[in-house]
Coordinates of C-alpha atoms and ligand atoms in Angstrom, one line a residue:
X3 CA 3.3 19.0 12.7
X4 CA 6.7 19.4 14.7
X5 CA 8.7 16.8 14.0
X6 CA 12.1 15.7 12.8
X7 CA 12.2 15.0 8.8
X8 CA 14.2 12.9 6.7
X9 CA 14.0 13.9 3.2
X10 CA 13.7 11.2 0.4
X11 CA 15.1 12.5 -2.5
X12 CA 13.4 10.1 -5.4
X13 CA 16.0 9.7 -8.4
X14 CA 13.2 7.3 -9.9
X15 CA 14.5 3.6 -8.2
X16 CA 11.9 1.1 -7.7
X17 CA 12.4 0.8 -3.9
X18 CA 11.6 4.3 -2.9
X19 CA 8.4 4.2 -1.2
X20 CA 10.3 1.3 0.8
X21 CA 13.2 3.5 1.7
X22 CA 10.7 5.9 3.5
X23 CA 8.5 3.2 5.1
X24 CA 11.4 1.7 6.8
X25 CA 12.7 5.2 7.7
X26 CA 9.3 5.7 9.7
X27 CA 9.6 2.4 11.0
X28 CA 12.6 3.4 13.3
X29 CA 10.4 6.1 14.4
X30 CA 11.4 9.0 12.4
X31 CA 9.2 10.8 9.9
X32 CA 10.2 11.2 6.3
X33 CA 9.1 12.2 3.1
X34 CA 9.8 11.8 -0.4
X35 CA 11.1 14.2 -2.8
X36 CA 11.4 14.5 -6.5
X37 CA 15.0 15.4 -7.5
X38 CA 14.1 17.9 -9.1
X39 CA 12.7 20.0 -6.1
X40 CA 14.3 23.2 -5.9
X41 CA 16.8 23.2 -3.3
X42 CA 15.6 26.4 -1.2
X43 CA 12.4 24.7 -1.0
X44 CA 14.2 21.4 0.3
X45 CA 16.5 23.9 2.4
X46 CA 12.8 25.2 4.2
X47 CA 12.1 22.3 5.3
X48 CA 14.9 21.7 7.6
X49 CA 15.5 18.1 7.6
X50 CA 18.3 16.8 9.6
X51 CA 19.3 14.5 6.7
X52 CA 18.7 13.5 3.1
X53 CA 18.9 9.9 1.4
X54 CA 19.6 9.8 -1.5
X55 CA 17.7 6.8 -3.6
X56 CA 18.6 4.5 -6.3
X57 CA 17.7 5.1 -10.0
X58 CA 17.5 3.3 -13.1
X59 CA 20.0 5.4 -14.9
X60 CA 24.1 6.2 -15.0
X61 CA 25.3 8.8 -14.0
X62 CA 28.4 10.0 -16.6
X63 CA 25.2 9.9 -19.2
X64 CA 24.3 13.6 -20.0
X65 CA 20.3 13.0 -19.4
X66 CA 21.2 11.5 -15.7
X67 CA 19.2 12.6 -13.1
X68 CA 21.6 15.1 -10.9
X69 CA 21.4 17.5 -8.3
X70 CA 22.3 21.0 -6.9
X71 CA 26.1 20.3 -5.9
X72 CA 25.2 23.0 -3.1
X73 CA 23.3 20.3 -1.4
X74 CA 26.6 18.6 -0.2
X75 CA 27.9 22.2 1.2
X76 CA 24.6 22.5 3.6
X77 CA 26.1 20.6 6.2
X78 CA 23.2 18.0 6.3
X79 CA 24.1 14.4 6.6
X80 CA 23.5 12.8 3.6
X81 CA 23.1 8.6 3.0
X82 CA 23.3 8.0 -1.1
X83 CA 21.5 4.6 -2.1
X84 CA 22.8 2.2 -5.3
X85 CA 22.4 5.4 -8.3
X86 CA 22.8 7.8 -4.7
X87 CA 25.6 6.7 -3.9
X88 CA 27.2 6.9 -7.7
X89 CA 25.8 10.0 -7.9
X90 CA 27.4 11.5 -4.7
X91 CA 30.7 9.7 -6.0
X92 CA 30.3 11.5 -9.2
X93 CA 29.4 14.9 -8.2
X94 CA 32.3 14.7 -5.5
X95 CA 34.9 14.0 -7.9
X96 CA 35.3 10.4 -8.3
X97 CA 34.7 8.0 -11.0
X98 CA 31.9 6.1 -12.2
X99 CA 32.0 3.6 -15.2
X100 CA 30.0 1.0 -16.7
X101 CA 31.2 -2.4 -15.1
X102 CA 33.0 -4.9 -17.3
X103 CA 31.8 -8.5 -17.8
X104 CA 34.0 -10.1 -15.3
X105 CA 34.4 -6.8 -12.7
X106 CA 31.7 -4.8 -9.8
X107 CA 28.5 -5.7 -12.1
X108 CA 26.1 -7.2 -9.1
X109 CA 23.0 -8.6 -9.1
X110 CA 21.1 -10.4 -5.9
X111 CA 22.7 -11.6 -2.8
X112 CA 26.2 -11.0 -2.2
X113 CA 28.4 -11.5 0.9
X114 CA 29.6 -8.4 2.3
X115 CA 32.0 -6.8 4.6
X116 CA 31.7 -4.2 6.8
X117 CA 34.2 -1.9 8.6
X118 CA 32.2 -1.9 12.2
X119 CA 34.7 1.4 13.0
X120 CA 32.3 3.4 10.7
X121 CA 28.9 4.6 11.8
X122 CA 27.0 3.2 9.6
X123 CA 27.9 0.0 10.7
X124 CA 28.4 0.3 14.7
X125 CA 27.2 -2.1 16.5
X126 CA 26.6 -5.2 13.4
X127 CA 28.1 -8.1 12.0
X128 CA 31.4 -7.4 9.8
X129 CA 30.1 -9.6 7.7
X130 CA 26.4 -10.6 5.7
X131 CA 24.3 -10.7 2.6
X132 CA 23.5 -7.4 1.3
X133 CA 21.2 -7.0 -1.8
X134 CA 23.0 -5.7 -4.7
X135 CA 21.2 -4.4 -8.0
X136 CA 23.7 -2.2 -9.7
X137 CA 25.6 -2.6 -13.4
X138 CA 28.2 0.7 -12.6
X139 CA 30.7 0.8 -10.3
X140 CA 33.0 3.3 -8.5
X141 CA 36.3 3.2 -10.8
X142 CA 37.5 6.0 -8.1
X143 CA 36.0 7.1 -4.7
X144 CA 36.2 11.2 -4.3
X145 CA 38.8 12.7 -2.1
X146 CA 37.7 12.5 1.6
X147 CA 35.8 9.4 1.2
X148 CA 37.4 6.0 2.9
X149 CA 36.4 2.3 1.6
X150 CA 33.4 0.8 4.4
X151 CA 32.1 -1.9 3.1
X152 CA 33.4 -4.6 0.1
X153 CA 32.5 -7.7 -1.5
X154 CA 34.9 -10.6 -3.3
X155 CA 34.1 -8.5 -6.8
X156 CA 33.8 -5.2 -6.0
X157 CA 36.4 -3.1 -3.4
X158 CA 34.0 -0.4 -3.0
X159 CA 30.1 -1.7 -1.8
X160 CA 30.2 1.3 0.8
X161 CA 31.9 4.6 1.1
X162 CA 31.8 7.6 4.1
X163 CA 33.5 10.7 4.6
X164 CA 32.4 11.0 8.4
X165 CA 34.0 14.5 8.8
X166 CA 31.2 15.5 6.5
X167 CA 28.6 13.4 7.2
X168 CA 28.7 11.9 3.6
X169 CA 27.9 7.5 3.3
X170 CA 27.2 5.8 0.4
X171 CA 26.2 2.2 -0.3
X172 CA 26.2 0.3 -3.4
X173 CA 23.3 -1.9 -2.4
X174 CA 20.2 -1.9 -1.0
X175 CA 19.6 -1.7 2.8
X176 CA 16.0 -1.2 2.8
X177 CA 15.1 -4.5 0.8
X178 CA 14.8 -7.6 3.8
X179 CA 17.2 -9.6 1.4
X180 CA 20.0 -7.2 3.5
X181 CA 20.8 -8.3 6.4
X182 CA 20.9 -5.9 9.2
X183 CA 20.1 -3.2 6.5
X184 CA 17.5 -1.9 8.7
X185 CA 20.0 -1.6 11.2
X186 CA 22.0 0.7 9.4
X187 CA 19.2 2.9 8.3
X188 CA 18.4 3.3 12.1
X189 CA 22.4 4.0 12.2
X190 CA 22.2 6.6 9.4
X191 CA 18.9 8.2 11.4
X192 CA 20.5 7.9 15.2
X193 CA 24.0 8.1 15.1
X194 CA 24.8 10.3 12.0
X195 CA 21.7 12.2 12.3
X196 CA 21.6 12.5 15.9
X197 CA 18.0 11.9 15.3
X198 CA 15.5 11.3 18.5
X199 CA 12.8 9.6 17.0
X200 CA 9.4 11.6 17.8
X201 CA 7.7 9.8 14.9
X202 CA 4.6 7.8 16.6
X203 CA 1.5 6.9 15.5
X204 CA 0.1 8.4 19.2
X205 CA 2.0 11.6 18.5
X206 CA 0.4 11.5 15.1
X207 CA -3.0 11.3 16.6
X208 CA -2.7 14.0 18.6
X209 CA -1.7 16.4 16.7
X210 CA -4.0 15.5 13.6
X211 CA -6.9 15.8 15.7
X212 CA -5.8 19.1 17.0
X213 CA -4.6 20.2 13.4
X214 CA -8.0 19.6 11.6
X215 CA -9.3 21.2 14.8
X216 CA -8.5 24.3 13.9
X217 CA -9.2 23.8 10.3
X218 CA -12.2 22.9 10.3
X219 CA -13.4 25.2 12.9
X220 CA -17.4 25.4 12.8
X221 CA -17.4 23.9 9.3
X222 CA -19.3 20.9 8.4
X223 CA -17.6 17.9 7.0
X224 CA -18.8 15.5 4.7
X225 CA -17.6 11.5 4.0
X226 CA -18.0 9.0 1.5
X227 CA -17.7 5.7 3.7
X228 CA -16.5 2.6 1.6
X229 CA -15.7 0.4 4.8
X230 CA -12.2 -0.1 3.4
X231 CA -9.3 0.9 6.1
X232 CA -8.5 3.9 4.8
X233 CA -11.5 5.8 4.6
X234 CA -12.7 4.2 8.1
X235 CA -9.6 5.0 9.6
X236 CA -10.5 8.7 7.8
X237 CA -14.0 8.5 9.2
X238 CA -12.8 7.5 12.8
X239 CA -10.3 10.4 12.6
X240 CA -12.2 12.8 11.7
X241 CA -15.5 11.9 14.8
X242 CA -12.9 12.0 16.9
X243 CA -11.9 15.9 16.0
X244 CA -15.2 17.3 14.7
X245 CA -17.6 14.9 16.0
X246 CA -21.4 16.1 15.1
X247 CA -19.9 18.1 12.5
X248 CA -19.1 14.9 10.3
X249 CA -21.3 13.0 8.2
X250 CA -20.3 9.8 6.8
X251 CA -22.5 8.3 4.0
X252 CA -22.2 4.5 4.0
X253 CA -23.4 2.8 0.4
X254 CA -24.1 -0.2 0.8
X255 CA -25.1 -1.5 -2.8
X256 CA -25.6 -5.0 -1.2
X257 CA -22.4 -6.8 -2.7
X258 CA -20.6 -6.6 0.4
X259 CA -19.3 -10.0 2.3
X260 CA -21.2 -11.7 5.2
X261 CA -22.6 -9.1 7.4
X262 CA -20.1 -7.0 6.4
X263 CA -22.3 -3.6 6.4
X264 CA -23.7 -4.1 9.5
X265 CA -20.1 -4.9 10.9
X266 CA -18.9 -1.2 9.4
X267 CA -21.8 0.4 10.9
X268 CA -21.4 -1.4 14.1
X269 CA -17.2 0.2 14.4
X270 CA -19.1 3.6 14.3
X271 CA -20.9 3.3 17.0
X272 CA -19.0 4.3 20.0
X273 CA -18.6 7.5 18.2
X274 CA -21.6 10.5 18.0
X275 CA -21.7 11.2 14.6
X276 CA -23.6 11.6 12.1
X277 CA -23.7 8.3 10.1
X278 CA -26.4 7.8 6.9
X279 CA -26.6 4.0 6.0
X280 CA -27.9 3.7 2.8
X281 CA -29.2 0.0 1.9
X282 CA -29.2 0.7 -1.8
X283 CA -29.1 -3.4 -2.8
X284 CA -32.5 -3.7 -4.6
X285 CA -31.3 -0.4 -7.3
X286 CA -28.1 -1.7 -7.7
X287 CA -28.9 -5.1 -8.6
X288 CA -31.8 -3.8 -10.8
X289 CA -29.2 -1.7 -12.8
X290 CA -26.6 -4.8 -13.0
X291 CA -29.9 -7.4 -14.0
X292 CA -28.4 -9.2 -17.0
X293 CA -25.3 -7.3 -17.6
X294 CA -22.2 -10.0 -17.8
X295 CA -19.5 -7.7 -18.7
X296 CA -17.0 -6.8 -16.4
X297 CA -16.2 -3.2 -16.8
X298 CA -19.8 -2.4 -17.6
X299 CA -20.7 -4.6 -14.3
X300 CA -17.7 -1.6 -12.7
X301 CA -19.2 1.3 -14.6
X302 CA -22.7 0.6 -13.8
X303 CA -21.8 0.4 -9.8
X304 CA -19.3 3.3 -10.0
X305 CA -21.7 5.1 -11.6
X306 CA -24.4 4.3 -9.2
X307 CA -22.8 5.1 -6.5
X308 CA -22.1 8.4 -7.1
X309 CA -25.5 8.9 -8.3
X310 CA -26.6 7.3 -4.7
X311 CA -24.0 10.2 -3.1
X312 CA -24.9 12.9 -4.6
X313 CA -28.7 12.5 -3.5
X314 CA -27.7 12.0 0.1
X315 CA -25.2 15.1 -0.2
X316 CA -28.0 17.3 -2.0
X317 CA -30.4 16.1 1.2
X318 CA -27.9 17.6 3.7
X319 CA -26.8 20.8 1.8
X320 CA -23.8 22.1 1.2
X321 CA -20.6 21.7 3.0
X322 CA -17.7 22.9 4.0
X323 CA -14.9 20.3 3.7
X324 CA -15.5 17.2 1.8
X325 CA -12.8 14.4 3.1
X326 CA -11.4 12.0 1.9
X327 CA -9.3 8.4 2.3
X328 CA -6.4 9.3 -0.4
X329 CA -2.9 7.8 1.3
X330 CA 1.0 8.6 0.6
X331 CA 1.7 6.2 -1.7
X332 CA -1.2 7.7 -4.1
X333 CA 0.1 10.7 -3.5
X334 CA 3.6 10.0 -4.6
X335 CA 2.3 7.8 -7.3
X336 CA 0.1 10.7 -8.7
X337 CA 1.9 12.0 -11.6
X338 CA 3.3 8.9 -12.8
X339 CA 3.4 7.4 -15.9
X340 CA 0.3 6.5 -17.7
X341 CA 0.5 2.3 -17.3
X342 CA -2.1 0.5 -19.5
X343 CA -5.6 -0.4 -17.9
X344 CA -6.2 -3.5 -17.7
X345 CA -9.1 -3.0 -15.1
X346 CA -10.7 0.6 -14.7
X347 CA -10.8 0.3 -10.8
X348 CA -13.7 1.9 -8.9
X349 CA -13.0 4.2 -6.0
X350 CA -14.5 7.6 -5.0
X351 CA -12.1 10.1 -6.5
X352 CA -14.7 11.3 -8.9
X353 CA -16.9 12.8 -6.4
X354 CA -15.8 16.5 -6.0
X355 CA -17.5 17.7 -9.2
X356 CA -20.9 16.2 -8.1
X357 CA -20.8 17.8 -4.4
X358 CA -21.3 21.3 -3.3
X359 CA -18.0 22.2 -0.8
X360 CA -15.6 24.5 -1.0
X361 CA -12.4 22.5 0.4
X362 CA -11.1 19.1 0.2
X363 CA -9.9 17.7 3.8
X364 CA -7.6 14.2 3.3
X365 CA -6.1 13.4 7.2
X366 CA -4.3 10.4 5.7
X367 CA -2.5 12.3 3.0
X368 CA 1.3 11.0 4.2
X369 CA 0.7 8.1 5.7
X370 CA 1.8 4.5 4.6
X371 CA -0.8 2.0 4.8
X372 CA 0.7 0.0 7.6
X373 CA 0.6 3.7 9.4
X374 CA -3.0 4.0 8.4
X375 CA -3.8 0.7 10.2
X376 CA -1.6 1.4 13.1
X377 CA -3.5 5.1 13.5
X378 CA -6.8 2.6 13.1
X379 CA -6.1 0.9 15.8
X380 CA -5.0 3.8 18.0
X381 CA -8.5 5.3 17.4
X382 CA -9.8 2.1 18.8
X383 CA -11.1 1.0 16.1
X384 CA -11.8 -2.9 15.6
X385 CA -9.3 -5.3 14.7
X386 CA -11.3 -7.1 11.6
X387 CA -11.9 -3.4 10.2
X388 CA -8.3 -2.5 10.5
X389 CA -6.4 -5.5 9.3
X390 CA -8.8 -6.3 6.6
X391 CA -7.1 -7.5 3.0
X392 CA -8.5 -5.2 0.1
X393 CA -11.8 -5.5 -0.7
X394 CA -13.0 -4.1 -4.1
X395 CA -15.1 -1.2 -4.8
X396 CA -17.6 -2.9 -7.1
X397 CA -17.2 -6.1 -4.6
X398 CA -18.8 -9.2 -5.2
X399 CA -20.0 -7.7 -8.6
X400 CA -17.0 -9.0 -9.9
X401 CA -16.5 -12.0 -7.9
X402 CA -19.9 -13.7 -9.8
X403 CA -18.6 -14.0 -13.6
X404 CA -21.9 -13.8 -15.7
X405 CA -25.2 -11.8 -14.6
X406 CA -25.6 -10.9 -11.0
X407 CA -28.8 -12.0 -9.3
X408 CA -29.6 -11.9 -5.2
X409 CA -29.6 -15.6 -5.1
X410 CA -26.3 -15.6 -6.5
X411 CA -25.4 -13.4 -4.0
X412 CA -26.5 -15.1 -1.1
X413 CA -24.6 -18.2 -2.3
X414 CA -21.5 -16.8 -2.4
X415 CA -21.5 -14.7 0.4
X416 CA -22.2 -17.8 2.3
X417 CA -19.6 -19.8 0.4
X418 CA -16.9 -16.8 0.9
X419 CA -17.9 -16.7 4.5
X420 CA -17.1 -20.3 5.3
X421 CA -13.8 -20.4 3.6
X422 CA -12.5 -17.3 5.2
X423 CA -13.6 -18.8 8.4
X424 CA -11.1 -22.0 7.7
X425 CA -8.3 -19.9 6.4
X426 CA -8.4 -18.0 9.8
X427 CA -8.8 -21.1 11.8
X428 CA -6.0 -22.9 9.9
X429 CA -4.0 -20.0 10.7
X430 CA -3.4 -19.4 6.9
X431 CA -4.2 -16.2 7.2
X432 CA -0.8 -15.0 8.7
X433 CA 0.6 -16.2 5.1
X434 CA -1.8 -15.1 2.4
X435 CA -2.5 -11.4 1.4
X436 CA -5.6 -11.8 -0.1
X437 CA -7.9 -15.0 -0.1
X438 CA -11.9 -15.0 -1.3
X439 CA -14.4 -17.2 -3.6
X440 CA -15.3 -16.7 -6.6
X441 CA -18.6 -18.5 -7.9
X442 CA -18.3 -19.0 -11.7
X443 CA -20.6 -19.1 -14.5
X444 CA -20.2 -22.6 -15.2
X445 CA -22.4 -25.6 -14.0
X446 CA -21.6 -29.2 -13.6
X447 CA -23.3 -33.1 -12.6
X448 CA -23.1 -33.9 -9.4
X449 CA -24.3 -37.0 -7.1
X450 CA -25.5 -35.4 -3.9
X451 CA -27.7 -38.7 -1.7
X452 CA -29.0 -41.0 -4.6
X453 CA -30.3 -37.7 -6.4
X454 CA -28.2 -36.3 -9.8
X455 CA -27.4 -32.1 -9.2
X456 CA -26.6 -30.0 -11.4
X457 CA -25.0 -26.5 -9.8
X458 CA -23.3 -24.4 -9.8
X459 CA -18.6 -24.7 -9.4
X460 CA -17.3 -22.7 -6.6
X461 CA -13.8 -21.1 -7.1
X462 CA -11.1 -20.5 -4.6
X463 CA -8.5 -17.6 -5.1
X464 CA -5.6 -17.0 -2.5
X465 CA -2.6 -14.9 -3.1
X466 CA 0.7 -14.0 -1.9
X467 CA 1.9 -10.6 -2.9
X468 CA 3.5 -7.3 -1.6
X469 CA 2.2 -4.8 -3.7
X470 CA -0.8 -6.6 -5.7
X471 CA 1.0 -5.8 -8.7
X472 CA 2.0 -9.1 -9.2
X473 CA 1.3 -12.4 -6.7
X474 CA 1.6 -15.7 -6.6
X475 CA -1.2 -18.1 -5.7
X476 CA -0.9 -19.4 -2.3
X477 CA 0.4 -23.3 -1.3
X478 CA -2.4 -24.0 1.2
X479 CA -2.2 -27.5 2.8
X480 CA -4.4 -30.0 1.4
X481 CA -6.3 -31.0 4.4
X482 CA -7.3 -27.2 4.8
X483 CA -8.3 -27.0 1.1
X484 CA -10.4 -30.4 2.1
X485 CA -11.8 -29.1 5.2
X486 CA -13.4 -26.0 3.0
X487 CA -14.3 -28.2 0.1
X488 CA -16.1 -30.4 2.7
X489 CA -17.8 -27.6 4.4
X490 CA -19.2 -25.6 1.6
X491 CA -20.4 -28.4 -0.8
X492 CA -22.3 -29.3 2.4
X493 CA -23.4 -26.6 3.6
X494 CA -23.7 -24.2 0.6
X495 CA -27.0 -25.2 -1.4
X496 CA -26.3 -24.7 -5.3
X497 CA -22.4 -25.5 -5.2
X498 CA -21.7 -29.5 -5.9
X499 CA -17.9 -28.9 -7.3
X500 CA -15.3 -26.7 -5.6
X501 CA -11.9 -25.6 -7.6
X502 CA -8.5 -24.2 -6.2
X503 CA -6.9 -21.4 -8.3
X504 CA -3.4 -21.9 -9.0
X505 CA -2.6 -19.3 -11.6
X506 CA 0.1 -16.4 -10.6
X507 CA -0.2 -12.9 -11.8
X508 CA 0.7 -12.5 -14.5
X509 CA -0.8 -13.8 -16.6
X510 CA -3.8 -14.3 -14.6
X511 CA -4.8 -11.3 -12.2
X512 CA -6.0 -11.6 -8.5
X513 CA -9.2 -11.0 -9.3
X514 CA -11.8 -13.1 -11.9
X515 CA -13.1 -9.9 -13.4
Ligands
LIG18 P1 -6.2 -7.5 -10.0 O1 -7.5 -8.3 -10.1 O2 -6.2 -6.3 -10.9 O3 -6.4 -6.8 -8.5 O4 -5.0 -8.3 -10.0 C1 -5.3 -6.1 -7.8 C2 -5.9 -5.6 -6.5 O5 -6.9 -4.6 -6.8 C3 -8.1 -5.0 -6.3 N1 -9.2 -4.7 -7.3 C4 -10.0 -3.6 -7.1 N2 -10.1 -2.7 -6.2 N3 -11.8 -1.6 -7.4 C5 -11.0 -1.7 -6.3 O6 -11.1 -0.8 -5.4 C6 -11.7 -2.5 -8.4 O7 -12.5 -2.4 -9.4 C7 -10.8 -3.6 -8.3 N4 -10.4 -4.6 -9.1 C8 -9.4 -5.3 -8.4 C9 -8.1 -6.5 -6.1 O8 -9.0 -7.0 -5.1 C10 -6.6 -6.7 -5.7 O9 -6.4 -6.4 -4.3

């Protein structure tokens, strides 16, 4: 790959991932860097600008993050971010200090003011709302530096030294509270970096096709298919560069949605391939029969499913590459801190030690998921497969609390089915992340006619969120909540009460189970 790279250099801030999705969003391709990355090897790969990002931690304290000072006599253009842009201060020879109670100590929306003279600013508004998140302050900018940018408490919100190439800002211009902060991103990329923007997701394409090409060679390649985006977009990827030489093996342990197998196989059909569908629903559900605890319910299916892979990859021998799904943001995530599991999540990851291959082959590796669904659609595949919201490994395994059973199935599949359907036709779906039915464990009287039920209560779960970490539960109009209600109590036999979740997360999680 050829193109034009803006390193990230990661001091730890909680925005980072952002910093270099917004980055690529202006069309140029970044990547993200620990600090600590030697600065030869960030010197070899000849970006034509660094950004600095922000950091949860001072920089006058011994234990601070810091960096090579060579880095600022390399001549590259360099944009320092909140804990960057103290650091740059600090390294350069200015001050940095704890702000005082009444001084520069920020937090949220502040009005700002820009000098429109400077680079970084060309072009925008001398004035807006910039999102500040910073408890330090510059006490004195380095020599060579001018004053940019200020707000009513704080003289110095943004610094440059344009003979060098050097800008600093106090805030954040990659969050969407800052106004034009895009804007000056794409000014820090274009006019500073002199950047021309070859990052697109045709380019990509092109030369990922041609890349794993060559790699692969006459090699045989072998897929785990989930139906998720990323390993579909993988799948598509990779019939369009190795064609026959690709087998994908679909699972389908018959806890899918609505026709949602079918719908997966159908996307691979314009491509020849070699695609094993395995309808597996009757040995799952004979290994979950009875079970009602949730991570057993998870370990049972992620256990099953690799069982289930492995006897399809011992069928067609060994192979050469076995590819995989894994994005950017698991790959910059990898290494992190170990968080506490609150659910052990089933994916695919365990498969290498039960497959014979001799390389791993993962296309997606540095892309964003909003790049992955872009690439999607560039490889023509369909829109519902692209755009999809997450769907759990285990799936509707731990959308029935209690024992799993077909019937139960059935019923909410149909259930699920007819609320999406609404949710899409209200339009709602533009506004919620993630929005399903749950069918609970519990059973209530109901008057259906002039006969007494007694079924089964049908849950509703829809969520606003950016990164699923945490979400908020979704204000959906009445009339569309009554429309669903109507339609599944009606239409769905063994569901006579229908409930709307209204928990956030925390303390509930998106999920039942
Ligand atoms: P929770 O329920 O933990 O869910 O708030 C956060 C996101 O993760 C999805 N999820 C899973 N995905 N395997 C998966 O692949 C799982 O076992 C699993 N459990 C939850 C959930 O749908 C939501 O998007």
């Amino acid at each position: 790959m050829n193109h034009e790279l803006i390193l990230v250099l990661d001091f730890g801030g909680q925005y980072n991932q952002l910093i270099a999705r917004r980055v690529r969003e202006c069309g140029v391709y970044c990547e993200v860097k620990s600090y600590q990355t030697p600065l030869a090897q960030l010197k070899a790969m000849d970006p034509i600008g660094i950004i600095f990002t922000g950091g949860p931690n001072s920089v006058y304290l011994d234990q601070a993050p810091k960096v090579d000072p060579e880095i600022f006599t390399w001549g590259v253009p360099i944009l320092g971010i909140c804990y960057g842009c103290q650091l740059m201060a600090h390294t350069l020879g200015g001050q940095v200090s704890p702000a005082q109670e009444d001084t520069a100590r920020e937090y949220g929306k502040t009005v700002t003011y820009y000098d429109t003279t400077c680079k970084l600013f060309q072009g925008l508004p001398q004035e807006g709302i910039s999102w500040m998140s910073h408890g330090d302050y510059m006490a004195k900018v380095p020599p060579g530096f001018a004053l940019v940018g200020h707000t009513a408490m704080c003289p110095n919100a943004a610094i440059a030294d344009e003979a060098r190439g050097f800008y600093g800002v106090q805030y954040h211009p990659e969050v969407n509270h800052t106004q034009h902060g895009t804007d000056m991103l794409r000014n820090f990329l274009y006019a500073v970096c002199r950047a021309k923007g070859d990052w697109t997701m045709a380019d990509y394409c092109r030369t990922t096709i041609a890349a794993i090409r060559e790699k692969v060679g006459n090699g045989r390649v072998l897929l785990a298919l989930s139906g998720g985006v990323d390993s579909s977009v993988a799948a598509a990827l990779l019939a369009e560069a190795v064609g026959k030489q690709l087998t994908c093996v679909f699972v389908d342990h018959g806890l899918m949605r609505l026709n949602e197998a079918d719908e997966v196989e159908a996307a691979f059909a314009p491509w020849d391939l070699n695609f094993i569908r395995v309808d597996a629903e009757t040995r799952f559900l004979l290994k979950l029969a009875g079970e009602t605890e949730p991570e057993r319910k998870r370990k049972i299916i992620g256990e099953e499913f690799i069982r289930v892979f492995e006897e399809e990859a011992k069928k067609i021998g060994a192979v050469d590459f076995l590819a995989q799904g894994t994005i950017y943001p698991d790959v910059i995530e990898s290494g992190a801190g170990e968080a506490a599991v609150i659910k052990s999540h089933h994916n695919v990851g365990g498969l290498p030690d039960y497959v014979d291959f001799k390389e791993i082959l993962e296309p997606l590796r540095m892309l964003f998921k909003d790049e992955v669904r872009q690439l999607g659609r560039e490889l023509g595949l369909p829109e519902y497969l692209v755009s999809r919201q997450p769907f759990p490994g285990p799936g509707l395994a731990i959308r029935i609390i209690g024992d799993i059973t077909k019937e139960k199935a059935d019923t909410l599949r149909l259930a699920d089915a007819i609320y999406r359907e609404e949710i899409v036709k209200a339009g709602e779906d533009k506004n919620i992340n993630q929005y399903f039915a749950v069918l609970t464990n519990t059973r209530s009287v109901g008057v259906m006619g002039d006969g007494r039920t007694y079924d089964y209560t049908l849950a509703l779960r829809a969520v606003t969120t950016s990164d699923f970490m945490t979400a908020d539960w979704a204000r959906i109009p009445y009339e569309v909540l009554d429309t669903i209600s109507g339609r599944i109590v009606n239409e769905v036999q063994g569901i006579n009460r229908i409930v709307y979740d209204i928990t956030s997360k925390p303390p509930a999680t998106i999920e039942w189970e």
